[in-house]
PDB file of C-alpha atoms in Angstrom:
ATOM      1  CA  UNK A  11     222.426  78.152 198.347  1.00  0.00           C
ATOM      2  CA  UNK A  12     221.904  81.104 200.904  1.00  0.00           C
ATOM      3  CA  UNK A  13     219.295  84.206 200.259  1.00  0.00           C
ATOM      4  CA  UNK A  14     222.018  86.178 199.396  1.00  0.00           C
ATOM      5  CA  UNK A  15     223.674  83.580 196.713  1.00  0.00           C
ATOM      6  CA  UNK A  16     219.977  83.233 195.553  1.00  0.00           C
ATOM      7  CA  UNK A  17     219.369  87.076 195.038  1.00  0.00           C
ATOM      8  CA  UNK A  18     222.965  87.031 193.248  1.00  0.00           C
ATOM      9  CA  UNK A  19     222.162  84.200 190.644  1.00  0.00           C
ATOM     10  CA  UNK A  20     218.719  85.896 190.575  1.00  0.00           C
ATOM     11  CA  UNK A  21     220.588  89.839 189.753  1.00  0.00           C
ATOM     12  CA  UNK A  22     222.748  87.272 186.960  1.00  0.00           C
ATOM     13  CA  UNK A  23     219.467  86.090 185.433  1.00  0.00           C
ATOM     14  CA  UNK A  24     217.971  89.700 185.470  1.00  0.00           C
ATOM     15  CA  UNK A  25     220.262  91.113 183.477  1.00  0.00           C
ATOM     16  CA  UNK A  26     221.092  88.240 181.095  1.00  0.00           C
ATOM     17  CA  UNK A  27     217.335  88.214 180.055  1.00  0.00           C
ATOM     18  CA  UNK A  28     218.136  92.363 180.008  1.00  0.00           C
ATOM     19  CA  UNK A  29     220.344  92.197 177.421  1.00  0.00           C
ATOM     20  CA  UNK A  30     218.326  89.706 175.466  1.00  0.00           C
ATOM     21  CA  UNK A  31     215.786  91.803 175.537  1.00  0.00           C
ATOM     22  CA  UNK A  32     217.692  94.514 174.342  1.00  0.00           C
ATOM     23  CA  UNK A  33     219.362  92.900 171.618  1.00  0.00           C
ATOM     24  CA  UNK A  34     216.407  91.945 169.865  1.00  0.00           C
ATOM     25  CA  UNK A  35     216.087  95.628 169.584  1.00  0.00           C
ATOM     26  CA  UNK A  36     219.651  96.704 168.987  1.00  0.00           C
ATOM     27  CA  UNK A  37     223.133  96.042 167.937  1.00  0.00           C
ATOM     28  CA  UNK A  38     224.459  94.291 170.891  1.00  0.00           C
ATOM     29  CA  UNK A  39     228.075  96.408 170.090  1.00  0.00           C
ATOM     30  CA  UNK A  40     225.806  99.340 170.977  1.00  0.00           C
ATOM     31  CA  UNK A  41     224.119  98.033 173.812  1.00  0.00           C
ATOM     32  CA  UNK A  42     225.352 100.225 177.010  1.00  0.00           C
ATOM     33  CA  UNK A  43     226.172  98.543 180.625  1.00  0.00           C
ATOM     34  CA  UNK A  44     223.542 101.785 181.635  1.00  0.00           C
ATOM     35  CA  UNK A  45     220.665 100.406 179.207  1.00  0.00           C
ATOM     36  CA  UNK A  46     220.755  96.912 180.863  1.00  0.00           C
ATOM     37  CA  UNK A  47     220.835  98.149 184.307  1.00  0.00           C
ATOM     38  CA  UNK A  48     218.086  99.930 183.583  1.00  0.00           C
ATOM     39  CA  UNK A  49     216.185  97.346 181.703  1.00  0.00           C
ATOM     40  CA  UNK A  50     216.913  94.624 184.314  1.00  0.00           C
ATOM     41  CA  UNK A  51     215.953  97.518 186.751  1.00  0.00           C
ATOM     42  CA  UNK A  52     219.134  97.082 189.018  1.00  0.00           C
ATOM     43  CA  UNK A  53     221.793  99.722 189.444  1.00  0.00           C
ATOM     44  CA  UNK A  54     225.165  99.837 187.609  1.00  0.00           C
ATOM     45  CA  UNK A  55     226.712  98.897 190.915  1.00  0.00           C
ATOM     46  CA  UNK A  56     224.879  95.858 191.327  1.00  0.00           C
ATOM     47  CA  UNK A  57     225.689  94.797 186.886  1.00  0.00           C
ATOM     48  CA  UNK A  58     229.104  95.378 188.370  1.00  0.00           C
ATOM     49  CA  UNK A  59     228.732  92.972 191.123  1.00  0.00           C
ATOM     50  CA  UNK A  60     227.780  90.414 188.744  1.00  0.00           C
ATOM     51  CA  UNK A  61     230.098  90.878 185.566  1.00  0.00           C
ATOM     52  CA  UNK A  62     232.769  92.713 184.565  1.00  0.00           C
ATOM     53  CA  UNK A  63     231.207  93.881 181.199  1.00  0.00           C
ATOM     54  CA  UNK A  64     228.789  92.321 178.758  1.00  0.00           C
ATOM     55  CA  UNK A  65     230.671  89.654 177.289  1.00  0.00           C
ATOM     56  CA  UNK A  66     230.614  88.336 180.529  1.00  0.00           C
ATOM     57  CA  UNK A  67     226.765  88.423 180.348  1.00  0.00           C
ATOM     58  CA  UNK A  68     227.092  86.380 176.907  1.00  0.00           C
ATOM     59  CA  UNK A  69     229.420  84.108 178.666  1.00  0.00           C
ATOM     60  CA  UNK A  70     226.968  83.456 181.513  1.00  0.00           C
ATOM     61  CA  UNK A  71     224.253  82.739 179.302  1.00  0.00           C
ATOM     62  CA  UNK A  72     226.158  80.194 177.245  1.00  0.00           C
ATOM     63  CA  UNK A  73     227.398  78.435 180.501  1.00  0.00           C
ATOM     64  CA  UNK A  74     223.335  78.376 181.408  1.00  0.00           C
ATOM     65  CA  UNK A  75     222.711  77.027 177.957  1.00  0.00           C
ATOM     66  CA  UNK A  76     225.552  74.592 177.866  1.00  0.00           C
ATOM     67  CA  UNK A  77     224.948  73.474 181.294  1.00  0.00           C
ATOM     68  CA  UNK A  78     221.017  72.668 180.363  1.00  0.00           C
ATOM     69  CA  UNK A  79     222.402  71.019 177.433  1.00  0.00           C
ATOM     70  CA  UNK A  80     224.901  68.883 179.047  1.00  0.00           C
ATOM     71  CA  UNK A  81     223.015  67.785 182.382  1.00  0.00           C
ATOM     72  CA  UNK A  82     219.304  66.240 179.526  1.00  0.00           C
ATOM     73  CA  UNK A  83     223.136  64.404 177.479  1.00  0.00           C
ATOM     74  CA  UNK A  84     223.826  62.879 181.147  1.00  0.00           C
ATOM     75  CA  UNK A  85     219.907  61.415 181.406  1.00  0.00           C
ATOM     76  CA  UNK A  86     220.776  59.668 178.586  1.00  0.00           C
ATOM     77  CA  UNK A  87     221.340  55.992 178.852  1.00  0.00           C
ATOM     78  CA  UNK A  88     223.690  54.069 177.250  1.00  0.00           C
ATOM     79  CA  UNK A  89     222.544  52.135 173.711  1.00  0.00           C
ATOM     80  CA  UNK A  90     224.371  50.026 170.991  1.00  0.00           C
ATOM     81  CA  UNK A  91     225.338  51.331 167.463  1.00  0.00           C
ATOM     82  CA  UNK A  92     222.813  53.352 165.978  1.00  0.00           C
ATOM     83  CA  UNK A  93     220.459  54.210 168.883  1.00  0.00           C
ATOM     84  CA  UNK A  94     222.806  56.009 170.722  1.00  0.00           C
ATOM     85  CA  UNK A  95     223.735  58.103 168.052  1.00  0.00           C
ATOM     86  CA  UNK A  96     220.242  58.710 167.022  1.00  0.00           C
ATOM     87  CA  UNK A  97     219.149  59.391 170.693  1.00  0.00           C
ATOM     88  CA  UNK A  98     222.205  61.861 171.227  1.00  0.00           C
ATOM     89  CA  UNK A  99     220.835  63.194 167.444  1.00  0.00           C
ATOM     90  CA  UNK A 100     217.605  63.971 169.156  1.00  0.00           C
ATOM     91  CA  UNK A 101     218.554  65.298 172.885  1.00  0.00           C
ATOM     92  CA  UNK A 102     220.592  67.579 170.485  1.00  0.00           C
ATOM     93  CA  UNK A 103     218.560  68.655 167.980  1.00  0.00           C
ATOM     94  CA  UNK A 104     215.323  69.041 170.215  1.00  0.00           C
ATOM     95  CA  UNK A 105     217.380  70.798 172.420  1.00  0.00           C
ATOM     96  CA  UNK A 106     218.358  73.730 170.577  1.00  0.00           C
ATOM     97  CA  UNK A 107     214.988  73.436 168.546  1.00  0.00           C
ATOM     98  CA  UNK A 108     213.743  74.820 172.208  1.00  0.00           C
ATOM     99  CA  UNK A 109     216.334  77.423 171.941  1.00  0.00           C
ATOM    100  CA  UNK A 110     215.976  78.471 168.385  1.00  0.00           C
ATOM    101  CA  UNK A 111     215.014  81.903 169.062  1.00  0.00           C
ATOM    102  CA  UNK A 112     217.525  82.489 171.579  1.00  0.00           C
ATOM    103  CA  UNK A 113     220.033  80.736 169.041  1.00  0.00           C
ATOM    104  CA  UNK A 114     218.883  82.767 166.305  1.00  0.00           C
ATOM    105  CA  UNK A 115     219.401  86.166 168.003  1.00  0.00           C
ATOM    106  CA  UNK A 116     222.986  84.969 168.665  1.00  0.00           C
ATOM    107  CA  UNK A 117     223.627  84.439 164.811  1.00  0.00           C
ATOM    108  CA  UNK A 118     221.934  88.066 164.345  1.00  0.00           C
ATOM    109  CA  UNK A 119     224.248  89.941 166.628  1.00  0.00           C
ATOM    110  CA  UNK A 120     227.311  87.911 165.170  1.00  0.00           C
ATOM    111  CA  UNK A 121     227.622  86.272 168.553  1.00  0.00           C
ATOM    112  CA  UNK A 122     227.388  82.575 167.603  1.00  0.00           C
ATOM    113  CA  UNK A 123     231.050  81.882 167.342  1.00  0.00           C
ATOM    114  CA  UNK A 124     231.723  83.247 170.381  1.00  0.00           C
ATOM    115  CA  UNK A 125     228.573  80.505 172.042  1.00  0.00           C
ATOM    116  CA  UNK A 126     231.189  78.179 170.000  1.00  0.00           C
ATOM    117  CA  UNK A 127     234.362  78.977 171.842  1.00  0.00           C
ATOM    118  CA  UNK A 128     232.552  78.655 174.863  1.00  0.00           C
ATOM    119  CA  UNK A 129     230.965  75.057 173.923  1.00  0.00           C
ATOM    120  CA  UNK A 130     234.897  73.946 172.999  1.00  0.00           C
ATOM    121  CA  UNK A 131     235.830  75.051 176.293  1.00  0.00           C
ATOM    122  CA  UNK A 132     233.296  73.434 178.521  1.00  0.00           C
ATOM    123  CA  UNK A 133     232.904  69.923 176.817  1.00  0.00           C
ATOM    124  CA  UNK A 134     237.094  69.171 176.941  1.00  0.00           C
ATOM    125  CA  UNK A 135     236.649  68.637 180.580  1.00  0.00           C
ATOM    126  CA  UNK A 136     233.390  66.464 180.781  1.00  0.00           C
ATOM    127  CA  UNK A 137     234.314  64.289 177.302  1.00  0.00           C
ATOM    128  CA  UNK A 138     234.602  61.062 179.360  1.00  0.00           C
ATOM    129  CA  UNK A 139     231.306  61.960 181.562  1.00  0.00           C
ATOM    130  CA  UNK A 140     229.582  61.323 178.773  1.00  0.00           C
ATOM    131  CA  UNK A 141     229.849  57.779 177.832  1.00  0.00           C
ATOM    132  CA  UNK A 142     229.556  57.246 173.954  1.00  0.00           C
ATOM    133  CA  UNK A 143     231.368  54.549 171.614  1.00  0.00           C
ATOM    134  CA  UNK A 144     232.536  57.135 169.623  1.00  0.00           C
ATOM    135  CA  UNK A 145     234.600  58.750 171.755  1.00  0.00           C
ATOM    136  CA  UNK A 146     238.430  58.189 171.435  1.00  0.00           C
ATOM    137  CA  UNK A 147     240.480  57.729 174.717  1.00  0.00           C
ATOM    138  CA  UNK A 148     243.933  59.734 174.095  1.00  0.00           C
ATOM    139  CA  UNK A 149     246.034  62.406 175.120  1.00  0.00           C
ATOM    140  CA  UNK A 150     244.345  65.628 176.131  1.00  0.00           C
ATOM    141  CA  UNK A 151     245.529  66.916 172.815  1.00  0.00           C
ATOM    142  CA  UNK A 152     243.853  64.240 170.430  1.00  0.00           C
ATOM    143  CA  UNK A 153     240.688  64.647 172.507  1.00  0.00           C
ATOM    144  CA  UNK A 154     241.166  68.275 171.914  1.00  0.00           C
ATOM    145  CA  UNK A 155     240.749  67.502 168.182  1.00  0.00           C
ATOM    146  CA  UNK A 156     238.531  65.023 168.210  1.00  0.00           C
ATOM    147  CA  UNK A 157     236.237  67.713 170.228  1.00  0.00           C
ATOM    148  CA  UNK A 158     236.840  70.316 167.620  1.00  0.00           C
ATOM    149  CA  UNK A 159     236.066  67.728 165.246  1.00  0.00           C
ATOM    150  CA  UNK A 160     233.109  66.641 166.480  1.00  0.00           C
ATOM    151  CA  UNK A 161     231.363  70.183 167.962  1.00  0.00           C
ATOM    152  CA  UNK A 162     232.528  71.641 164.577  1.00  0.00           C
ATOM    153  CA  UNK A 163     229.982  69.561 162.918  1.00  0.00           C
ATOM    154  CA  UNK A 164     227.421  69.669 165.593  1.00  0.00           C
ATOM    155  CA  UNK A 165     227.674  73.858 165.316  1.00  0.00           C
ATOM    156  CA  UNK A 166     227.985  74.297 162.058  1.00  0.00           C
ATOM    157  CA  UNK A 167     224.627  72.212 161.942  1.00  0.00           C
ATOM    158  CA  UNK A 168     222.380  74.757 164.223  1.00  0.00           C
ATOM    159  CA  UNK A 169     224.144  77.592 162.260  1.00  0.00           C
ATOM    160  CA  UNK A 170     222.872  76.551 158.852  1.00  0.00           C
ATOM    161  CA  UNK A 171     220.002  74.549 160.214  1.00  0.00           C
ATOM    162  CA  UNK A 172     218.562  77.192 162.446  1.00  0.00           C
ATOM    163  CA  UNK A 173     219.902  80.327 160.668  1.00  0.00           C
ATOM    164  CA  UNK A 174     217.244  80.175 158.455  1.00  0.00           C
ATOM    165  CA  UNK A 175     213.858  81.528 158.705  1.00  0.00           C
ATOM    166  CA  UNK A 176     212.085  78.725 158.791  1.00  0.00           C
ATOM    167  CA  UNK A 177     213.498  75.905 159.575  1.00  0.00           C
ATOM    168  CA  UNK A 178     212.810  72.456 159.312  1.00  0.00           C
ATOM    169  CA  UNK A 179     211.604  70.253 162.157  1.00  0.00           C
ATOM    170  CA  UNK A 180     214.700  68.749 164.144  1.00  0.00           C
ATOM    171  CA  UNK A 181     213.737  64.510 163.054  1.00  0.00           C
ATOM    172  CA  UNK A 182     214.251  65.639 159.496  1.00  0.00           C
ATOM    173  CA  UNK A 183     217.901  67.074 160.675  1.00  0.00           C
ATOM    174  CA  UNK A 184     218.190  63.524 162.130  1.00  0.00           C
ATOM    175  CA  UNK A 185     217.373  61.605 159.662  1.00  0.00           C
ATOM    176  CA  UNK A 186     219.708  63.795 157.465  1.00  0.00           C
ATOM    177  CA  UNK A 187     222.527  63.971 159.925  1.00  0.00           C
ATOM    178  CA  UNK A 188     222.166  59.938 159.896  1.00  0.00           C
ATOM    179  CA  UNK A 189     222.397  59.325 156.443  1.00  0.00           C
ATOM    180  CA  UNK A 190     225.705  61.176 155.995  1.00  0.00           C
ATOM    181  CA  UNK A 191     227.233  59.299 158.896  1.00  0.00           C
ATOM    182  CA  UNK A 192     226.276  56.104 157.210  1.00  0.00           C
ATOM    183  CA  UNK A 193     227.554  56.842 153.578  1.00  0.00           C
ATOM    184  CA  UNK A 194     230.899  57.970 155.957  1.00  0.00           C
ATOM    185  CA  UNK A 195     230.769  54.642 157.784  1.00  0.00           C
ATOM    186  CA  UNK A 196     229.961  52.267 154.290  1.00  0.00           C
ATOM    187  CA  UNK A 197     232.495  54.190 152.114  1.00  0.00           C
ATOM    188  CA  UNK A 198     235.398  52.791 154.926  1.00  0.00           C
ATOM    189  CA  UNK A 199     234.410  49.271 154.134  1.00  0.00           C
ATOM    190  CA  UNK A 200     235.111  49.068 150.488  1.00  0.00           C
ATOM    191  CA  UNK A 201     237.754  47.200 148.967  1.00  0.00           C
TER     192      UNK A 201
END
């Protein structure tokens, strides 16, 4: 990356962490292209350089956050049964526990299901980078479902989990999130 691609992705960062900071404040539906300018202290030429308008911003910031997300899910080495879901449990969970602030803020400004949409979006294409037994091999449409399936559970998690106000620490989730997967698993093996 050149100076100039540096100073862009730096502009990008400058006024995502603008309209952070402004939405902890405000309504983010009220939140003017001017006012985060100004708080990133850039010009509106240069906001317009970067993004079109402020979804775009949110957009950015979810690709940062899925991007972090995904690249500690690739570190992760390959176990049998349990582990690896307990590991990918914990990469998850202490992940977003890191992010809880940020993810509550999202919830806040009514903003999470967007982060959602975005998550859908970007796992599709890297399903099979990430090596896990229980991922089904299929059409791009079952994966597609599978993906919904799957994400639908793992968002629906943070919302409840870290919508509240306090809480509780992400093992507990684990150990929660475990249990229900094995009452799922032993109540297919009865006669």
């Amino acid at each position: 990356m050149n100076g100039k691609q540096r100073m862009v992705e730096q502009s990008k960062q400058w006024l995502c962490d603008a309209l952070i900071n402004l939405m902890t404040k405000e309504n983010f539906q009220d939140i003017s292209i001017t006012e985060i300018a100004q708080t990133a202290e850039l010009s509106r030429k240069t906001f317009y350089h970067s993004f079109k308008n402020k979804e775009a911003v949110i957009n950015y910031l979810c690709d940062q956050l899925f991007d972090q997300y995904f690249e500690q899910l690739l570190q992760q080495k390959p176990q049998v049964g349990e582990m690896m879901l307990k590991t990918t449990f914990d990469i998850f969970l202490n992940f977003w526990w890191q992010k809880r602030d940020l993810i509550q803020l999202l919830i806040r400004q009514g903003l999470f299901d967007h982060m959602n949409e975005i998550w859908q979006q970007k796992a599709i294409p890297r399903y099979q980078r990430f090596a896990a037994p229980w991922h089904v091999q299929g059409t791009l449409t079952q994966v597609n479902y599978v993906m919904a399936f799957q994400l639908g559970g793992l968002t629906n998690i943070l919302r409840v989990w870290l919508g509240q106000d306090n809480p509780e620490p992400p093992e507990q989730i684990r150990d929660v999130m475990l249990l229900a997967i094995r009452q799922l698993a032993d109540s297919l093996h009865t006669d």
